[in-house]
Amino acid sequence: MNAIDRPAPPLQVDRWFNTPDAITLESLRGKVVVLEAFQMLCPGCVAHGLPQAARVHATFPRDQVAVIGLHTVFEHHAAMTPVALEAFLHEYRIGFPVGVDRPGTRGPIPQTMEAYAMRGTPTLVLIDAQGRIRHQHFGQVGDLVLGAQIASLVHEAEATSRLPLPADPTEHAPACDGDGCRVEPLRA
Amino acid sequence: MNAIDRPAPPLQVDRWFNTPDAITLESLRGKVVVLEAFQMLCPGCVAHGLPQAARVHATFPRDQVAVIGLHTVFEHHAAMTPVALEAFLHEYRIGFPVGVDRPGTRGPIPQTMEAYAMRGTPTLVLIDAQGRIRHQHFGQVGDLVLGAQIASLVHEAEATSRLPLPADPTEHAPACDGDGCRVEPLRA
Amino acid sequence: MNAIDRPAPPLQVDRWFNTPDAITLESLRGKVVVLEAFQMLCPGCVAHGLPQAARVHATFPRDQVAVIGLHTVFEHHAAMTPVALEAFLHEYRIGFPVGVDRPGTRGPIPQTMEAYAMRGTPTLVLIDAQGRIRHQHFGQVGDLVLGAQIASLVHEAEATSRLPLPADPTEHAPACDGDGCRVEPLRA
Amino acid sequence: MNAIDRPAPPLQVDRWFNTPDAITLESLRGKVVVLEAFQMLCPGCVAHGLPQAARVHATFPRDQVAVIGLHTVFEHHAAMTPVALEAFLHEYRIGFPVGVDRPGTRGPIPQTMEAYAMRGTPTLVLIDAQGRIRHQHFGQVGDLVLGAQIASLVHEAEATSRLPLPADPTEHAPACDGDGCRVEPLRA
């Protein structure tokens, strides 16, 4: 996890699922955005990241918190095509909007993933109501911590003034052994 | 769950574990209090309620959130004695303070449990920094909702002014079938 | 589950993974065969069927029990191609041989799946040392029952004589609600 | 686990629950006996051992496999009394017969536990139809292995002749870290 505070780069997405219109972060100003970056063949995403994003989607009011999936394919590109993703979203009953991250021009890492400096999948990014990255979790993060972080950002948004966030006492280095998918080997 | 707003009744406790001194709610003013009412032989408490309370204890800063266990024995009184509780707390490595609810004078339900009108165990009560009951969950509540509720109360406390809490969108009637322990049969 | 007793139809497979040579049931005579039919985008296969097959593969001696995966794609054919399957097997670290069921000529159901009259995925087929289908489980089956059934067939094989199998006391109608994938709608 | 082969010592039990009559191993000759030794305040027993014993009880025919619980209290004797055990069995809905191991005369370890040289709880002992100890698992054992071992002993019993048991390929040293309860410290 990095507790950070910089403008969230725009989503570089050519194709969207589960939404009639393309989504921009600008259009979500005023809401807390939970951005779940995943790959459909990443076991940690399927077992942990996506179900957690679905719980967030089901738990928080839609006018306060927006959940967005981002398919950040950085390996097995021939397998994880948009056609395959569409079937995956259907079979796993993912109901929130999912965008396909635009392929990189110089390597396997797609453009949004690169702009956010994500280390692999799953990565959960929390963006505040003013469009700033506030937390970026690679691997697993507990529901208790995530619920608290989202609620804190919602409170900030409601106060329309910046309050200090409590320090996160439980963050550890990513421990996603087998089932997380790290970027590093590709960057080396 | 009841979203409520009334002064939290005092804890009627004769004996404490895991704390050198008796604890009063007054002494915790300024902190959010998570009160976990349980019975050591209640399966739902052992499987869900107590591990969740331990996660809260491990996650939130101790100067902001206090976790208190309350042994509210309303059945099998001869089995769930303080001696048995002490062994239980040791074996299950419960590290937060636990008080023994004072036996009722007119029936099986102990006095604090009665004062809070708890329906059974586990019951998790959230008390705000000013000593008011704000949420009371009977049965299971998810970590995402609980984390958000705690963070909201922490934000309130920091703002030292009362902010409106978001409505809870995910509460359902208690679904604790076999493993929750309801009071009702005893009240009938 | 059907407790049955008929010759296991041959595997109609054009392509194999995790094995240098094609596998035939004839070549496995003398061993108990655990045939795990799955689709890579079937949630119940990913969450239950394949991990169970991997446990069987890790638990029983390879000279007594052979575990074979069969990719029986009957929906989303454009998504679940052999290229996608290869990436899936790599990411999920499936170590046992997996064959791609040959596409059907008259409909979406592939040929081996049709010959076994499978109702959907996951389906686990137990074939005895003489090449007969002895159990066919659609949906989830518990490890306790499965371990017992495999051991019974191993004992039979060792005795080189047919012993009566104990009746299975715990089989129920498949209860694979959301995460099993049934064939029926396609057959209708 | 020890794969062993010696006569099972008699059960030294003064008090039984869930059975109208005292049970002896002699009376169970002809059946495979699954003996689950536990302590009601042992977390590994509550989370793993007893639920597994209940699954065995629900899965195998009662005329072939007998499941017996044995309350082998070797610590916290004042907490885990028969009165407390009775409440525990009720709350956890344990349906199979449970005996209270007779207290030791020279130390904390009760007599049957001593006679079986159990190392702690939970310990699952498999006794064949002729009354011999065949497997003794301390800590957790998987359902797949256990189902296979039970089925093997049932087959032996049916053949009324001794067949060689397959070697167990998956046994490891007990890995019951926090939640198993070892005897060793007490023996030291």
PDB file of N, CA and C in Angstrom, chain D residues 105-185:
ATOM      1  N   THR D 105      -4.134 -40.493  37.567  1.00  0.00           N
ATOM      2  CA  THR D 105      -3.913 -40.564  39.015  1.00  0.00           C
ATOM      3  C   THR D 105      -2.583 -39.920  39.402  1.00  0.00           C
ATOM      4  N   ARG D 106      -1.696 -39.757  38.389  1.00  0.00           N
ATOM      5  CA  ARG D 106      -0.371 -39.234  38.740  1.00  0.00           C
ATOM      6  C   ARG D 106      -0.036 -37.931  38.039  1.00  0.00           C
ATOM      7  N   GLY D 107      -0.993 -37.365  37.308  1.00  0.00           N
ATOM      8  CA  GLY D 107      -0.673 -36.142  36.589  1.00  0.00           C
ATOM      9  C   GLY D 107      -1.892 -35.652  35.848  1.00  0.00           C
ATOM     10  N   PRO D 108      -1.727 -34.622  35.018  1.00  0.00           N
ATOM     11  CA  PRO D 108      -2.885 -33.997  34.375  1.00  0.00           C
ATOM     12  C   PRO D 108      -3.459 -34.809  33.211  1.00  0.00           C
ATOM     13  N   ILE D 109      -2.705 -35.774  32.702  1.00  0.00           N
ATOM     14  CA  ILE D 109      -3.154 -36.471  31.503  1.00  0.00           C
ATOM     15  C   ILE D 109      -4.096 -37.609  31.872  1.00  0.00           C
ATOM     16  N   PRO D 110      -5.272 -37.635  31.237  1.00  0.00           N
ATOM     17  CA  PRO D 110      -6.241 -38.667  31.613  1.00  0.00           C
ATOM     18  C   PRO D 110      -5.807 -40.051  31.100  1.00  0.00           C
ATOM     19  N   GLN D 111      -6.474 -41.064  31.601  1.00  0.00           N
ATOM     20  CA  GLN D 111      -5.962 -42.428  31.457  1.00  0.00           C
ATOM     21  C   GLN D 111      -6.001 -42.987  30.034  1.00  0.00           C
ATOM     22  N   THR D 112      -7.090 -42.761  29.315  1.00  0.00           N
ATOM     23  CA  THR D 112      -7.145 -43.305  27.959  1.00  0.00           C
ATOM     24  C   THR D 112      -6.142 -42.576  27.067  1.00  0.00           C
ATOM     25  N   MET D 113      -6.083 -41.270  27.239  1.00  0.00           N
ATOM     26  CA  MET D 113      -5.114 -40.475  26.487  1.00  0.00           C
ATOM     27  C   MET D 113      -3.690 -40.987  26.715  1.00  0.00           C
ATOM     28  N   GLU D 114      -3.408 -41.307  27.939  1.00  0.00           N
ATOM     29  CA  GLU D 114      -2.093 -41.846  28.293  1.00  0.00           C
ATOM     30  C   GLU D 114      -1.864 -43.205  27.627  1.00  0.00           C
ATOM     31  N   ALA D 115      -2.871 -44.045  27.688  1.00  0.00           N
ATOM     32  CA  ALA D 115      -2.722 -45.398  27.150  1.00  0.00           C
ATOM     33  C   ALA D 115      -2.499 -45.392  25.637  1.00  0.00           C
ATOM     34  N   TYR D 116      -3.070 -44.402  24.959  1.00  0.00           N
ATOM     35  CA  TYR D 116      -2.889 -44.282  23.513  1.00  0.00           C
ATOM     36  C   TYR D 116      -1.643 -43.461  23.170  1.00  0.00           C
ATOM     37  N   ALA D 117      -0.973 -42.943  24.189  1.00  0.00           N
ATOM     38  CA  ALA D 117       0.212 -42.109  23.964  1.00  0.00           C
ATOM     39  C   ALA D 117      -0.101 -40.933  23.043  1.00  0.00           C
ATOM     40  N   MET D 118      -1.278 -40.345  23.250  1.00  0.00           N
ATOM     41  CA  MET D 118      -1.641 -39.181  22.426  1.00  0.00           C
ATOM     42  C   MET D 118      -0.754 -38.009  22.794  1.00  0.00           C
ATOM     43  N   ARG D 119      -0.424 -37.218  21.773  1.00  0.00           N
ATOM     44  CA  ARG D 119       0.472 -36.093  21.974  1.00  0.00           C
ATOM     45  C   ARG D 119      -0.271 -34.801  22.272  1.00  0.00           C
ATOM     46  N   GLY D 120      -1.564 -34.801  22.149  1.00  0.00           N
ATOM     47  CA  GLY D 120      -2.348 -33.593  22.390  1.00  0.00           C
ATOM     48  C   GLY D 120      -3.705 -33.733  21.734  1.00  0.00           C
ATOM     49  N   THR D 121      -4.386 -32.598  21.574  1.00  0.00           N
ATOM     50  CA  THR D 121      -5.705 -32.620  20.935  1.00  0.00           C
ATOM     51  C   THR D 121      -5.740 -31.597  19.816  1.00  0.00           C
ATOM     52  N   PRO D 122      -6.483 -31.837  18.729  1.00  0.00           N
ATOM     53  CA  PRO D 122      -7.268 -33.048  18.500  1.00  0.00           C
ATOM     54  C   PRO D 122      -6.397 -34.214  18.038  1.00  0.00           C
ATOM     55  N   THR D 123      -6.806 -35.414  18.435  1.00  0.00           N
ATOM     56  CA  THR D 123      -6.184 -36.631  17.906  1.00  0.00           C
ATOM     57  C   THR D 123      -7.295 -37.533  17.388  1.00  0.00           C
ATOM     58  N   LEU D 124      -7.146 -37.965  16.151  1.00  0.00           N
ATOM     59  CA  LEU D 124      -8.128 -38.865  15.558  1.00  0.00           C
ATOM     60  C   LEU D 124      -7.479 -40.242  15.426  1.00  0.00           C
ATOM     61  N   VAL D 125      -8.128 -41.232  16.024  1.00  0.00           N
ATOM     62  CA  VAL D 125      -7.606 -42.603  15.981  1.00  0.00           C
ATOM     63  C   VAL D 125      -8.538 -43.454  15.130  1.00  0.00           C
ATOM     64  N   LEU D 126      -7.955 -44.198  14.192  1.00  0.00           N
ATOM     65  CA  LEU D 126      -8.739 -45.141  13.393  1.00  0.00           C
ATOM     66  C   LEU D 126      -8.444 -46.547  13.884  1.00  0.00           C
ATOM     67  N   ILE D 127      -9.505 -47.226  14.296  1.00  0.00           N
ATOM     68  CA  ILE D 127      -9.406 -48.580  14.848  1.00  0.00           C
ATOM     69  C   ILE D 127     -10.129 -49.521  13.886  1.00  0.00           C
ATOM     70  N   ASP D 128      -9.477 -50.606  13.526  1.00  0.00           N
ATOM     71  CA  ASP D 128     -10.099 -51.481  12.529  1.00  0.00           C
ATOM     72  C   ASP D 128     -11.137 -52.396  13.173  1.00  0.00           C
ATOM     73  N   ALA D 129     -11.769 -53.178  12.322  1.00  0.00           N
ATOM     74  CA  ALA D 129     -12.895 -54.000  12.781  1.00  0.00           C
ATOM     75  C   ALA D 129     -12.467 -55.076  13.763  1.00  0.00           C
ATOM     76  N   GLN D 130     -11.173 -55.315  13.839  1.00  0.00           N
ATOM     77  CA  GLN D 130     -10.677 -56.318  14.784  1.00  0.00           C
ATOM     78  C   GLN D 130     -10.112 -55.679  16.050  1.00  0.00           C
ATOM     79  N   GLY D 131     -10.296 -54.347  16.168  1.00  0.00           N
ATOM     80  CA  GLY D 131      -9.909 -53.697  17.405  1.00  0.00           C
ATOM     81  C   GLY D 131      -8.454 -53.261  17.474  1.00  0.00           C
ATOM     82  N   ARG D 132      -7.818 -53.104  16.333  1.00  0.00           N
ATOM     83  CA  ARG D 132      -6.427 -52.650  16.331  1.00  0.00           C
ATOM     84  C   ARG D 132      -6.327 -51.193  15.903  1.00  0.00           C
ATOM     85  N   ILE D 133      -5.425 -50.455  16.530  1.00  0.00           N
ATOM     86  CA  ILE D 133      -5.145 -49.086  16.090  1.00  0.00           C
ATOM     87  C   ILE D 133      -4.425 -49.174  14.750  1.00  0.00           C
ATOM     88  N   ARG D 134      -4.940 -48.464  13.757  1.00  0.00           N
ATOM     89  CA  ARG D 134      -4.313 -48.498  12.438  1.00  0.00           C
ATOM     90  C   ARG D 134      -3.729 -47.150  12.016  1.00  0.00           C
ATOM     91  N   HIS D 135      -4.362 -46.070  12.444  1.00  0.00           N
ATOM     92  CA  HIS D 135      -3.836 -44.726  12.185  1.00  0.00           C
ATOM     93  C   HIS D 135      -4.113 -43.868  13.407  1.00  0.00           C
ATOM     94  N   GLN D 136      -3.203 -42.982  13.698  1.00  0.00           N
ATOM     95  CA  GLN D 136      -3.432 -42.043  14.796  1.00  0.00           C
ATOM     96  C   GLN D 136      -2.914 -40.676  14.341  1.00  0.00           C
ATOM     97  N   HIS D 137      -3.837 -39.747  14.090  1.00  0.00           N
ATOM     98  CA  HIS D 137      -3.499 -38.424  13.562  1.00  0.00           C
ATOM     99  C   HIS D 137      -3.556 -37.394  14.694  1.00  0.00           C
ATOM    100  N   PHE D 138      -2.489 -36.696  14.897  1.00  0.00           N
ATOM    101  CA  PHE D 138      -2.496 -35.557  15.826  1.00  0.00           C
ATOM    102  C   PHE D 138      -2.533 -34.283  14.995  1.00  0.00           C
ATOM    103  N   GLY D 139      -3.457 -33.394  15.324  1.00  0.00           N
ATOM    104  CA  GLY D 139      -3.609 -32.176  14.537  1.00  0.00           C
ATOM    105  C   GLY D 139      -4.578 -32.416  13.393  1.00  0.00           C
ATOM    106  N   GLN D 140      -4.371 -31.705  12.294  1.00  0.00           N
ATOM    107  CA  GLN D 140      -5.317 -31.813  11.193  1.00  0.00           C
ATOM    108  C   GLN D 140      -4.936 -32.917  10.210  1.00  0.00           C
ATOM    109  N   VAL D 141      -5.954 -33.595   9.708  1.00  0.00           N
ATOM    110  CA  VAL D 141      -5.774 -34.528   8.595  1.00  0.00           C
ATOM    111  C   VAL D 141      -6.850 -34.196   7.575  1.00  0.00           C
ATOM    112  N   GLY D 142      -6.530 -34.236   6.310  1.00  0.00           N
ATOM    113  CA  GLY D 142      -7.484 -33.857   5.270  1.00  0.00           C
ATOM    114  C   GLY D 142      -8.595 -34.876   5.101  1.00  0.00           C
ATOM    115  N   ASP D 143      -9.743 -34.399   4.637  1.00  0.00           N
ATOM    116  CA  ASP D 143     -10.882 -35.290   4.414  1.00  0.00           C
ATOM    117  C   ASP D 143     -10.586 -36.342   3.349  1.00  0.00           C
ATOM    118  N   LEU D 144      -9.791 -35.985   2.363  1.00  0.00           N
ATOM    119  CA  LEU D 144      -9.519 -36.920   1.272  1.00  0.00           C
ATOM    120  C   LEU D 144      -8.753 -38.127   1.810  1.00  0.00           C
ATOM    121  N   VAL D 145      -7.725 -37.882   2.601  1.00  0.00           N
ATOM    122  CA  VAL D 145      -6.931 -38.957   3.196  1.00  0.00           C
ATOM    123  C   VAL D 145      -7.786 -39.747   4.189  1.00  0.00           C
ATOM    124  N   LEU D 146      -8.536 -39.033   5.005  1.00  0.00           N
ATOM    125  CA  LEU D 146      -9.332 -39.715   6.022  1.00  0.00           C
ATOM    126  C   LEU D 146     -10.407 -40.589   5.377  1.00  0.00           C
ATOM    127  N   GLY D 147     -11.081 -40.044   4.366  1.00  0.00           N
ATOM    128  CA  GLY D 147     -12.098 -40.836   3.668  1.00  0.00           C
ATOM    129  C   GLY D 147     -11.507 -42.097   3.077  1.00  0.00           C
ATOM    130  N   ALA D 148     -10.301 -41.966   2.508  1.00  0.00           N
ATOM    131  CA  ALA D 148      -9.646 -43.131   1.912  1.00  0.00           C
ATOM    132  C   ALA D 148      -9.258 -44.147   2.983  1.00  0.00           C
ATOM    133  N   GLN D 149      -8.763 -43.678   4.107  1.00  0.00           N
ATOM    134  CA  GLN D 149      -8.346 -44.611   5.162  1.00  0.00           C
ATOM    135  C   GLN D 149      -9.541 -45.352   5.757  1.00  0.00           C
ATOM    136  N   ILE D 150     -10.625 -44.621   5.966  1.00  0.00           N
ATOM    137  CA  ILE D 150     -11.826 -45.279   6.495  1.00  0.00           C
ATOM    138  C   ILE D 150     -12.337 -46.323   5.506  1.00  0.00           C
ATOM    139  N   ALA D 151     -12.418 -45.938   4.229  1.00  0.00           N
ATOM    140  CA  ALA D 151     -12.918 -46.875   3.222  1.00  0.00           C
ATOM    141  C   ALA D 151     -12.031 -48.114   3.130  1.00  0.00           C
ATOM    142  N   SER D 152     -10.734 -47.916   3.276  1.00  0.00           N
ATOM    143  CA  SER D 152      -9.834 -49.066   3.217  1.00  0.00           C
ATOM    144  C   SER D 152     -10.121 -50.033   4.357  1.00  0.00           C
ATOM    145  N   LEU D 153     -10.341 -49.485   5.539  1.00  0.00           N
ATOM    146  CA  LEU D 153     -10.616 -50.356   6.685  1.00  0.00           C
ATOM    147  C   LEU D 153     -11.983 -51.024   6.557  1.00  0.00           C
ATOM    148  N   VAL D 154     -12.939 -50.298   5.967  1.00  0.00           N
ATOM    149  CA  VAL D 154     -14.250 -50.912   5.734  1.00  0.00           C
ATOM    150  C   VAL D 154     -14.112 -52.080   4.765  1.00  0.00           C
ATOM    151  N   HIS D 155     -13.304 -51.880   3.723  1.00  0.00           N
ATOM    152  CA  HIS D 155     -13.101 -52.969   2.754  1.00  0.00           C
ATOM    153  C   HIS D 155     -12.457 -54.174   3.399  1.00  0.00           C
ATOM    154  N   GLU D 156     -11.483 -53.917   4.217  1.00  0.00           N
ATOM    155  CA  GLU D 156     -10.854 -55.011   4.951  1.00  0.00           C
ATOM    156  C   GLU D 156     -11.878 -55.793   5.753  1.00  0.00           C
ATOM    157  N   ALA D 157     -12.711 -55.020   6.463  1.00  0.00           N
ATOM    158  CA  ALA D 157     -13.702 -55.665   7.330  1.00  0.00           C
ATOM    159  C   ALA D 157     -14.641 -56.532   6.504  1.00  0.00           C
ATOM    160  N   GLU D 158     -15.016 -56.021   5.323  1.00  0.00           N
ATOM    161  CA  GLU D 158     -15.936 -56.772   4.475  1.00  0.00           C
ATOM    162  C   GLU D 158     -15.272 -58.022   3.922  1.00  0.00           C
ATOM    163  N   ALA D 159     -13.995 -57.919   3.650  1.00  0.00           N
ATOM    164  CA  ALA D 159     -13.294 -59.078   3.097  1.00  0.00           C
ATOM    165  C   ALA D 159     -13.008 -60.105   4.184  1.00  0.00           C
ATOM    166  N   THR D 160     -13.260 -59.703   5.435  1.00  0.00           N
ATOM    167  CA  THR D 160     -12.946 -60.552   6.595  1.00  0.00           C
ATOM    168  C   THR D 160     -11.567 -61.179   6.483  1.00  0.00           C
ATOM    169  N   SER D 161     -10.697 -60.484   5.792  1.00  0.00           N
ATOM    170  CA  SER D 161      -9.316 -60.949   5.733  1.00  0.00           C
ATOM    171  C   SER D 161      -8.450 -59.724   5.639  1.00  0.00           C
ATOM    172  N   ARG D 162      -7.260 -59.832   6.100  1.00  0.00           N
ATOM    173  CA  ARG D 162      -6.381 -58.688   6.190  1.00  0.00           C
ATOM    174  C   ARG D 162      -5.751 -58.363   4.848  1.00  0.00           C
ATOM    175  N   LEU D 163      -6.015 -57.180   4.319  1.00  0.00           N
ATOM    176  CA  LEU D 163      -5.385 -56.719   3.086  1.00  0.00           C
ATOM    177  C   LEU D 163      -4.357 -55.661   3.446  1.00  0.00           C
ATOM    178  N   PRO D 164      -3.320 -55.540   2.644  1.00  0.00           N
ATOM    179  CA  PRO D 164      -2.345 -54.472   2.926  1.00  0.00           C
ATOM    180  C   PRO D 164      -2.961 -53.110   2.666  1.00  0.00           C
ATOM    181  N   LEU D 165      -2.719 -52.183   3.546  1.00  0.00           N
ATOM    182  CA  LEU D 165      -3.193 -50.806   3.359  1.00  0.00           C
ATOM    183  C   LEU D 165      -2.195 -50.045   2.497  1.00  0.00           C
ATOM    184  N   PRO D 166      -2.669 -49.178   1.642  1.00  0.00           N
ATOM    185  CA  PRO D 166      -1.729 -48.349   0.868  1.00  0.00           C
ATOM    186  C   PRO D 166      -0.998 -47.392   1.804  1.00  0.00           C
ATOM    187  N   ALA D 167       0.256 -47.185   1.506  1.00  0.00           N
ATOM    188  CA  ALA D 167       1.004 -46.211   2.291  1.00  0.00           C
ATOM    189  C   ALA D 167       0.370 -44.844   2.130  1.00  0.00           C
ATOM    190  N   ASP D 168       0.409 -44.050   3.162  1.00  0.00           N
ATOM    191  CA  ASP D 168      -0.196 -42.734   3.136  1.00  0.00           C
ATOM    192  C   ASP D 168       0.815 -41.746   2.573  1.00  0.00           C
ATOM    193  N   PRO D 169       0.564 -41.179   1.403  1.00  0.00           N
ATOM    194  CA  PRO D 169       1.570 -40.334   0.761  1.00  0.00           C
ATOM    195  C   PRO D 169       1.556 -38.895   1.245  1.00  0.00           C
ATOM    196  N   THR D 170       0.563 -38.531   2.012  1.00  0.00           N
ATOM    197  CA  THR D 170       0.437 -37.095   2.301  1.00  0.00           C
ATOM    198  C   THR D 170       0.668 -36.741   3.758  1.00  0.00           C
ATOM    199  N   GLU D 171       1.010 -37.694   4.566  1.00  0.00           N
ATOM    200  CA  GLU D 171       1.175 -37.357   5.969  1.00  0.00           C
ATOM    201  C   GLU D 171       2.397 -36.484   6.197  1.00  0.00           C
ATOM    202  N   HIS D 172       2.221 -35.542   7.022  1.00  0.00           N
ATOM    203  CA  HIS D 172       3.320 -34.675   7.402  1.00  0.00           C
ATOM    204  C   HIS D 172       3.394 -34.643   8.918  1.00  0.00           C
ATOM    205  N   ALA D 173       4.432 -34.061   9.411  1.00  0.00           N
ATOM    206  CA  ALA D 173       4.490 -33.794  10.838  1.00  0.00           C
ATOM    207  C   ALA D 173       3.329 -32.874  11.182  1.00  0.00           C
ATOM    208  N   PRO D 174       2.759 -33.015  12.356  1.00  0.00           N
ATOM    209  CA  PRO D 174       1.633 -32.165  12.750  1.00  0.00           C
ATOM    210  C   PRO D 174       1.993 -30.700  12.551  1.00  0.00           C
ATOM    211  N   ALA D 175       1.088 -29.981  11.948  1.00  0.00           N
ATOM    212  CA  ALA D 175       1.324 -28.560  11.685  1.00  0.00           C
ATOM    213  C   ALA D 175       0.267 -27.767  12.395  1.00  0.00           C
ATOM    214  N   CYS D 176       0.061 -28.011  13.650  1.00  0.00           N
ATOM    215  CA  CYS D 176      -1.114 -27.400  14.263  1.00  0.00           C
ATOM    216  C   CYS D 176      -0.736 -26.216  15.118  1.00  0.00           C
ATOM    217  N   ASP D 177       0.263 -25.532  14.685  1.00  0.00           N
ATOM    218  CA  ASP D 177       0.705 -24.258  15.270  1.00  0.00           C
ATOM    219  C   ASP D 177      -0.086 -23.833  16.487  1.00  0.00           C
ATOM    220  N   GLY D 178      -0.882 -22.776  16.268  1.00  0.00           N
ATOM    221  CA  GLY D 178      -1.549 -22.181  17.401  1.00  0.00           C
ATOM    222  C   GLY D 178      -2.705 -22.997  17.915  1.00  0.00           C
ATOM    223  N   ASP D 179      -3.404 -23.674  17.017  1.00  0.00           N
ATOM    224  CA  ASP D 179      -4.685 -24.173  17.476  1.00  0.00           C
ATOM    225  C   ASP D 179      -4.694 -25.632  17.898  1.00  0.00           C
ATOM    226  N   GLY D 180      -3.590 -26.341  17.695  1.00  0.00           N
ATOM    227  CA  GLY D 180      -3.520 -27.654  18.297  1.00  0.00           C
ATOM    228  C   GLY D 180      -2.983 -27.513  19.710  1.00  0.00           C
ATOM    229  N   CYS D 181      -3.273 -28.506  20.543  1.00  0.00           N
ATOM    230  CA  CYS D 181      -2.851 -28.437  21.931  1.00  0.00           C
ATOM    231  C   CYS D 181      -1.971 -29.645  22.196  1.00  0.00           C
ATOM    232  N   ARG D 182      -0.690 -29.427  22.363  1.00  0.00           N
ATOM    233  CA  ARG D 182       0.237 -30.529  22.527  1.00  0.00           C
ATOM    234  C   ARG D 182       0.407 -30.906  23.982  1.00  0.00           C
ATOM    235  N   VAL D 183       0.707 -32.154  24.180  1.00  0.00           N
ATOM    236  CA  VAL D 183       0.923 -32.630  25.539  1.00  0.00           C
ATOM    237  C   VAL D 183       2.323 -32.308  26.011  1.00  0.00           C
ATOM    238  N   GLU D 184       3.269 -32.299  25.099  1.00  0.00           N
ATOM    239  CA  GLU D 184       4.676 -32.255  25.455  1.00  0.00           C
ATOM    240  C   GLU D 184       5.040 -31.341  26.635  1.00  0.00           C
ATOM    241  N   PRO D 185       4.620 -30.090  26.639  1.00  0.00           N
ATOM    242  CA  PRO D 185       5.039 -29.235  27.751  1.00  0.00           C
ATOM    243  C   PRO D 185       4.680 -29.836  29.110  1.00  0.00           C
TER     244      PRO D 185
END
